[in-house]
Coordinates of C-alpha atoms in Angstrom, one line a residue:
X1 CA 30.4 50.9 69.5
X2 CA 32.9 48.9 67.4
X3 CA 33.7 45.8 69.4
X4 CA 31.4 46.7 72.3
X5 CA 27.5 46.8 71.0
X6 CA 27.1 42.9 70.2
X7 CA 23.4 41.1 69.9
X8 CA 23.4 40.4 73.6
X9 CA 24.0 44.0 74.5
X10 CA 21.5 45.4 71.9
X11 CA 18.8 42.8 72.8
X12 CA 19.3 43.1 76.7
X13 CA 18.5 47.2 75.9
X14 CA 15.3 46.3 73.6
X15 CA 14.1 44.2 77.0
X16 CA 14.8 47.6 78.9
X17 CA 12.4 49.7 76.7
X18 CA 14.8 50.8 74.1
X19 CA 16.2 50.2 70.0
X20 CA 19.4 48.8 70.7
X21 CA 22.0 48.4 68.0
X22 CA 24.8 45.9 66.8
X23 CA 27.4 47.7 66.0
X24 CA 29.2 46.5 62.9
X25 CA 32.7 48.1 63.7
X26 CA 35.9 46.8 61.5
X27 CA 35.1 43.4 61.5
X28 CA 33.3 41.0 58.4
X29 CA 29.7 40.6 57.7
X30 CA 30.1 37.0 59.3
X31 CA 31.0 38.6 62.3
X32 CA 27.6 40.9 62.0
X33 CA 25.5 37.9 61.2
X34 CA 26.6 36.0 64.2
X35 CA 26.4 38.6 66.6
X36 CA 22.6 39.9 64.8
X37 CA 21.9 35.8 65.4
X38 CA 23.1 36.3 69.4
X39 CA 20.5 39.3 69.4
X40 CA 17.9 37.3 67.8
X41 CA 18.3 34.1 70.1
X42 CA 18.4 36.3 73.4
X43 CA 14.9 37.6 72.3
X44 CA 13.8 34.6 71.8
X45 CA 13.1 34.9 68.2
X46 CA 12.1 32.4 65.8
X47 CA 14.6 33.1 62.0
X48 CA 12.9 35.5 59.6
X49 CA 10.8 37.4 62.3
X50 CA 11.2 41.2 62.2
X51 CA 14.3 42.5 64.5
X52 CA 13.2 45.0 67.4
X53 CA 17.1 46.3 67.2
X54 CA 19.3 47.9 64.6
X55 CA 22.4 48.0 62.9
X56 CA 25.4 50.5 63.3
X57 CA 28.1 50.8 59.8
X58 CA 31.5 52.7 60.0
X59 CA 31.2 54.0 56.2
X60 CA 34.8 54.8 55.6
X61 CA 36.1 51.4 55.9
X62 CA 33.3 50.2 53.3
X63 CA 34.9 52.6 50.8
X64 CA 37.5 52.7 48.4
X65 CA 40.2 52.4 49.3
X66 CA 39.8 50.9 52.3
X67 CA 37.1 48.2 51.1
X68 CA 38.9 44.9 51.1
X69 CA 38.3 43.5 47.4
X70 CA 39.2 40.5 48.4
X71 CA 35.9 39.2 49.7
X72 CA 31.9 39.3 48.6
X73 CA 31.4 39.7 52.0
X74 CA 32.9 42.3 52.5
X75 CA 31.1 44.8 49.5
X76 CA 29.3 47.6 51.0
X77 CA 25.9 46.9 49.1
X78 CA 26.6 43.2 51.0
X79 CA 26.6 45.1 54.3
X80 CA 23.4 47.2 53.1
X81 CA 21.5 44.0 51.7
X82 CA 21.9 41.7 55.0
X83 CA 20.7 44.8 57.2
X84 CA 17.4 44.7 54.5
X85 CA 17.3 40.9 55.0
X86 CA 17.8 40.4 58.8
X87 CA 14.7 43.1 59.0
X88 CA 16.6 44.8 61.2
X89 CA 14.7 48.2 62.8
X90 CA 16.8 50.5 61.7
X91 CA 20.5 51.3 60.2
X92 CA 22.9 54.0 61.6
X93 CA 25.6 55.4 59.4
X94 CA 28.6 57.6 60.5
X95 CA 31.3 58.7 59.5
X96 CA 31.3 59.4 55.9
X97 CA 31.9 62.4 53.5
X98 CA 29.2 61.8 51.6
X99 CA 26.1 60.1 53.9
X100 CA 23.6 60.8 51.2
X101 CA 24.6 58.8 48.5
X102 CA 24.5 55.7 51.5
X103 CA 21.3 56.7 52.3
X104 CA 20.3 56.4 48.5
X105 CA 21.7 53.2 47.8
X106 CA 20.4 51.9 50.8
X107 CA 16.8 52.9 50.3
X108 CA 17.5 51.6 46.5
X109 CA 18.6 48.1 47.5
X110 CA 15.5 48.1 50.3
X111 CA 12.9 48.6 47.2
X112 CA 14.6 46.3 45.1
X113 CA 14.4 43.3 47.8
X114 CA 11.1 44.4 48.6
X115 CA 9.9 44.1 45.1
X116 CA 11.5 40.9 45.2
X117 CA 10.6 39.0 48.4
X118 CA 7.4 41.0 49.6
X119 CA 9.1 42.5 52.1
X120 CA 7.5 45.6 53.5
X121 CA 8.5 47.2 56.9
X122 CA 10.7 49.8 56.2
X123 CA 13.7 50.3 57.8
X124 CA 14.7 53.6 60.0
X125 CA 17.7 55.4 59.1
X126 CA 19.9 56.9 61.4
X127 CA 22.6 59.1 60.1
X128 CA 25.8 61.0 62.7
X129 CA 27.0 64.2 61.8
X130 CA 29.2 66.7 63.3
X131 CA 28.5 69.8 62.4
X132 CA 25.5 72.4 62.3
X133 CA 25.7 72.7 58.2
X134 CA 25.9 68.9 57.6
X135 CA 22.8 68.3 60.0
X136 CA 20.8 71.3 58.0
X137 CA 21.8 70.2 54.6
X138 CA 20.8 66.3 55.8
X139 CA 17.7 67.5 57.1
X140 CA 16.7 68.0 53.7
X141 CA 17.6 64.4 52.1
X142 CA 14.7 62.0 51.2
X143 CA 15.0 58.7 53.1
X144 CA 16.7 59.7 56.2
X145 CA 14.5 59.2 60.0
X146 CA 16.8 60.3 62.6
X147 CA 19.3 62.8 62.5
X148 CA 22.2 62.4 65.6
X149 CA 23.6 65.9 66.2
X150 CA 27.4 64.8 67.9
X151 CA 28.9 67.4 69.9
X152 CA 32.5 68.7 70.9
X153 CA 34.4 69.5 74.4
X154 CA 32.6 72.6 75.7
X155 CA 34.7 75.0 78.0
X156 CA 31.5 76.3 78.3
X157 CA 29.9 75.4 81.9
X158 CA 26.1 74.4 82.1
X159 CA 24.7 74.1 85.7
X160 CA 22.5 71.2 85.2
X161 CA 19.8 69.9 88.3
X162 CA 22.2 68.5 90.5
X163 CA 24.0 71.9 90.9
X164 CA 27.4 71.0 89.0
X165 CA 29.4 72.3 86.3
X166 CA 29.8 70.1 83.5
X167 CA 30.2 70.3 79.9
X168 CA 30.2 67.2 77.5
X169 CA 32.1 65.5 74.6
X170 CA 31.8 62.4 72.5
X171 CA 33.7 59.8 73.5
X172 CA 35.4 57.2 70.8
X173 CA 35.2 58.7 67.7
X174 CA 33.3 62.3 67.0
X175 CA 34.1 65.7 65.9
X176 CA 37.9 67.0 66.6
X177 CA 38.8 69.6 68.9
X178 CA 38.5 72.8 65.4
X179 CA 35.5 71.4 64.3
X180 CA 31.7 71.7 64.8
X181 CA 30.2 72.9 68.0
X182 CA 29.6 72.0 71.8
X183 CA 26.9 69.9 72.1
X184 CA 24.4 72.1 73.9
X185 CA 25.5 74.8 71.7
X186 CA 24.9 72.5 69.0
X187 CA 21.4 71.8 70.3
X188 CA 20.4 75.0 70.7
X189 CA 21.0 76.1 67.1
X190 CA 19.7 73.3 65.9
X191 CA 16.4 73.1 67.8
X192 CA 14.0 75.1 66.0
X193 CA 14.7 73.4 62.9
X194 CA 13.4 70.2 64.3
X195 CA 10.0 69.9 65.3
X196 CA 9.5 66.8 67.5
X197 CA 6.0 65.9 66.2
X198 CA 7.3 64.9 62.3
X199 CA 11.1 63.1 61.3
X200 CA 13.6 63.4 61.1
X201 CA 14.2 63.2 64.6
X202 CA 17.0 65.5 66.4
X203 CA 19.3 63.1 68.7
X204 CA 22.1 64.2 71.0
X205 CA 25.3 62.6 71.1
X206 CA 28.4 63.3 72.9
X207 CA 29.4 62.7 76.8
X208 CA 25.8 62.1 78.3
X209 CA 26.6 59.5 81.1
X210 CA 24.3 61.2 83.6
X211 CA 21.0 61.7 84.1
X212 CA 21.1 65.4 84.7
X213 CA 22.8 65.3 81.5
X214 CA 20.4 63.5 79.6
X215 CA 17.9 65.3 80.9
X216 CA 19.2 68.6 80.0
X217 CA 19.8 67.8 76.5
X218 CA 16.2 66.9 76.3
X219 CA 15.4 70.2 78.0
X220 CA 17.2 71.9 75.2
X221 CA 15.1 70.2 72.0
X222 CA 17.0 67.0 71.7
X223 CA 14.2 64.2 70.9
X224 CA 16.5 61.5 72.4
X225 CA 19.8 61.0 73.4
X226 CA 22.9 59.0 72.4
X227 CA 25.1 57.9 75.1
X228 CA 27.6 55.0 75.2
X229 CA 30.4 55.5 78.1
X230 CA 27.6 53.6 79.9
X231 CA 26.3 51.3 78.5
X232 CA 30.0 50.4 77.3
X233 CA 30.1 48.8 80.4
X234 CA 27.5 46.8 80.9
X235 CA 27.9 43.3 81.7
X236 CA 26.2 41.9 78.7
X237 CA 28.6 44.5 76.0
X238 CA 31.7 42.7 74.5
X239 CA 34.4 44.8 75.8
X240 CA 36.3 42.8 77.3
X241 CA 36.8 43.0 81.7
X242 CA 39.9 44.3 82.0
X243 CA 38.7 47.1 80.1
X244 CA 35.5 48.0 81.8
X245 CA 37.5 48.0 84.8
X246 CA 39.6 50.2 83.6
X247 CA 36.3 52.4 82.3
X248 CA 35.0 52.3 86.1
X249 CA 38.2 53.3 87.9
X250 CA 38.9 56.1 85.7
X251 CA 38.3 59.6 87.4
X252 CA 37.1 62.2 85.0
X253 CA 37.3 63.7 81.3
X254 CA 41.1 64.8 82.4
X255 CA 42.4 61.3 81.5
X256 CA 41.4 61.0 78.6
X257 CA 42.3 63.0 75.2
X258 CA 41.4 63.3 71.6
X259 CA 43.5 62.5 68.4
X260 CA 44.5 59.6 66.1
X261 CA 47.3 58.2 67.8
X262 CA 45.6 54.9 68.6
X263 CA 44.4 54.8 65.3
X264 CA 47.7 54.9 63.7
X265 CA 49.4 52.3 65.6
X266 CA 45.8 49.8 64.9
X267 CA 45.7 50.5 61.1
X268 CA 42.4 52.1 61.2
X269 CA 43.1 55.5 59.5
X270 CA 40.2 56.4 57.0
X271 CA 38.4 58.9 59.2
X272 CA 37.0 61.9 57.8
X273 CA 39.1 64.8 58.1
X274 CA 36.8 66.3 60.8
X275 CA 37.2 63.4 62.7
X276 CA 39.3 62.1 65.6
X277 CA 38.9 59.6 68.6
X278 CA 38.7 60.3 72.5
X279 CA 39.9 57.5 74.3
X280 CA 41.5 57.2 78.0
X281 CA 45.2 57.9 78.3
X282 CA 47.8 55.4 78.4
X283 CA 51.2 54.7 76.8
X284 CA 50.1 54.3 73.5
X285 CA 49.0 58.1 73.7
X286 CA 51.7 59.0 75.9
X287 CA 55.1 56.9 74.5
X288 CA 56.8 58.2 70.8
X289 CA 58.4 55.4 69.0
X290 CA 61.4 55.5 66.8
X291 CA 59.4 54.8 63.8
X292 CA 55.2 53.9 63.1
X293 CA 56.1 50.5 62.3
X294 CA 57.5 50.3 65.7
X295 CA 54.3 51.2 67.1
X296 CA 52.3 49.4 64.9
X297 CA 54.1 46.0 66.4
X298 CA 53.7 47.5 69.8
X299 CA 50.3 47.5 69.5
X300 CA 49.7 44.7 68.1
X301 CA 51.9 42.8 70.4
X302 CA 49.4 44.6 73.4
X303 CA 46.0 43.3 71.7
X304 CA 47.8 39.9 71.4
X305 CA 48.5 39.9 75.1
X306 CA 44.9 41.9 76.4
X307 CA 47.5 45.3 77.7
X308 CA 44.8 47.6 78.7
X309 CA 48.3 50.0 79.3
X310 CA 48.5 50.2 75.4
X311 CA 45.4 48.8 74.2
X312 CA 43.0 51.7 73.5
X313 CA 39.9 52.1 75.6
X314 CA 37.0 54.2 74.0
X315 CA 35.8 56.6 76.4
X316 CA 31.9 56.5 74.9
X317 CA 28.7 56.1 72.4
X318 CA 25.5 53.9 73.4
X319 CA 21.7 55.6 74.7
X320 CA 18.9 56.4 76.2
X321 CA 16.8 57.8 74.1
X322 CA 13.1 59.0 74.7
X323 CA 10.6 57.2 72.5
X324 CA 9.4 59.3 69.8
X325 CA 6.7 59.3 67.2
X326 CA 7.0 56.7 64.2
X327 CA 9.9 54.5 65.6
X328 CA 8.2 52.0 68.0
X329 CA 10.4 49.7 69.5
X330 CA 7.3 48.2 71.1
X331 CA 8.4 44.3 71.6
X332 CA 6.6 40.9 73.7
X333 CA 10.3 41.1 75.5
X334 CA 9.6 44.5 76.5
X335 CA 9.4 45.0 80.2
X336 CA 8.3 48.6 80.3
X337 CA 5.1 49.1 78.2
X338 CA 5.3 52.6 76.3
X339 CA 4.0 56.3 77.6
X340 CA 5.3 59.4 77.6
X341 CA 8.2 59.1 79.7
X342 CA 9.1 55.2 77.8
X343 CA 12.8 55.0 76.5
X344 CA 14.2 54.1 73.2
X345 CA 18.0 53.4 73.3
X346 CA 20.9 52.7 70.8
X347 CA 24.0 50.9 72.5
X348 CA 26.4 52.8 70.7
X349 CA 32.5 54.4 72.4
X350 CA 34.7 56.7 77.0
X351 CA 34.3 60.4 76.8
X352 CA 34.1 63.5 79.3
X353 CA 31.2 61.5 80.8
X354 CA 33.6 59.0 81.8
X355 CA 33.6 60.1 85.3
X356 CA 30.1 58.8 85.5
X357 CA 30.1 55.6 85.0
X358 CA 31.5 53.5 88.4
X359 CA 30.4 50.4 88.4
X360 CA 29.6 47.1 86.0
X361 CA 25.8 46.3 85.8
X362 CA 23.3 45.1 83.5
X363 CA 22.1 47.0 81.0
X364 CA 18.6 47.3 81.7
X365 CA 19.7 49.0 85.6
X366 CA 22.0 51.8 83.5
X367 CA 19.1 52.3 80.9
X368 CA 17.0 53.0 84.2
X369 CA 19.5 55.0 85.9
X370 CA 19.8 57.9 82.7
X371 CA 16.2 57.7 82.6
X372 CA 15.6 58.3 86.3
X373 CA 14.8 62.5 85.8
X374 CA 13.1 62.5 83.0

């Protein structure tokens, strides 16, 4: 979650049993560093020790022509190289229209430092996709770990163990309302290709806020879950209070709507085609302006003065995921030794499963609460 998932936040979920990430987001890699150096102090860590948490990259904004030439820092194989060097656990990429050449330079730069400095734990890669075609096709790719299946809105109604109706999309960014699938629909298809004993790993991502939910996408072949409406706010995240209180009060997936209306009016428009963002309804979504520059200083005049009523609010990505084979997040900071049932989580932006989430706690008692039917 881009200005949400900071070090605190992925460290306190590592501590509850689970791979937390840092999520990158629009900001500078001195930005990332500080907030991997908050992760690595909550743990208690001493500098150069291996990282039990992981590192989350919006591609498009590392590619031309968005990449700011400006700064060194600010290079995409810069971003790639730290990740190597922190020894974080793992890397997640999204949102690009062509994941496999990351994945390839990635796993290039990882040899070339290994060869190097002797560094050998290799790091896990995540990769997002949207579609049934994109996850088959990156099933296939050499270097990738974990594939995260993202779903759409589903109209379709799935009685779940607590006898309600619910169906699930992704909240913050994922795939737009004419592209890919539901996400249990998704699953489904996408099941049998995934065998849980051998990577990559089949995740589930979109609108699981619940337990029941959670559950049932685990029920369907899902090897873990994503979900982030919840763990968007938990105390320890970085969204800031008036926005998690906004999070808690909100009613349902009926206040909130897809499209790229807040993205327009922030600057933030290299998506994918495929892609939009779902985010809780306010007069940014609802308001037409003579002209975008007029919303652009709107905006920007409401993140200057903290305007939740303009200001867009994710409504979310972050996880519980079910430990699986090969990816230990085993850790001294650890509080819930691993078996079957054990959890693996990514803090990942508020969706359908918005109407879930009513209260502010710490991370560790929502990571408990999604696990509590498994």
């Amino acid at each position: 979650m881009a200005g949400v998932a900071g070090g605190e936040l992925a460290a306190e979920v590592c501590k509850a049993g689970g791979l937390g990430f840092v999520g990158a987001g629009h900001l500078g890699l001195d930005n990332l560093e500080s907030e991997v150096e908050k992760g690595r102090t909550a743990l208690g860590l001493d500098a150069g020790a291996e990282l039990p948490f992981g590192v989350g990259l919006i591609l498009w904004r590392l590619e031309q022509p968005h990449l700011d030439p400006s700064s060194a820092a600010s290079t995409s194989d810069g971003f790639l190289s730290y990740i190597v060097r922190s020894k974080a656990r793992a890397v997640w990429f999204a949102f690009s229209p062509d994941l496999e050449s990351w994945v390839r330079r990635f796993r290039e730069i990882e040899r070339d430092i290994a060869a190097k400095k002797g560094q050998r734990r290799r790091v896990a890669v995540f990769i997002m996709v949207q579609t049934e075609e994109m996850a088959l096709k990156a099933k296939d790719w050499a270097g990738v770990d974990v594939i995260i299946a993202q779903g759409k809105a589903s109209t379709l109604a799935h009685f779940l163990s607590t006898s309600f109706l619910a169906g699930t999309d992704a909240g913050g960014h994922g795939p737009s309302l004419d592209a890919g699938k539901p996400l249990f629909t998704l699953l489904s298809r996408l099941a049998p290709h995934f065998p849980s004993a051998s990577p990559p790993f089949l995740l589930a991502a979109g609108g699981l806020s619940s337990p029941a939910l959670v559950s049932h996408a685990l029920t369907i072949g899902a090897a873990a879950c994503v979900s982030g409406t919840s763990l968007q706010v938990a105390k320890e995240s970085l969204l800031p209070q008036k926005q998690k209180d906004l999070v808690v009060r909100t009613e349902g997936g009926q206040a909130t709507e897809r499209g790229l209306t807040w993205d327009r009016a922030r600057g933030t428009v290299g998506w994918p085609d495929w892609v939009n963002g779902r985010a809780i309804k306010n007069l940014t979504s609802e308001e037409v302006l003579e002209t975008p520059e007029a919303q652009s200083a709107r905006y920007k005049q409401a993140v200057d003065e903290g305007d939740v009523d303009r200001v867009v609010t994710w409504a979310g990505m972050s996880a519980a995921l079910p430990l699986f084979p090969g990816l230990d997040s085993t850790h001294p900071n650890n509080e819930h030794p691993r078996d079957s049932r054990s959890l693996t989580l990514s803090a990942l932006v508020a969706g359908t499963g918005v109407g879930f989430v009513n209260a502010i706690r710490p991370a560790r008692e929502i990571v408990a609460d999604l696990a509590s039917e498994l």
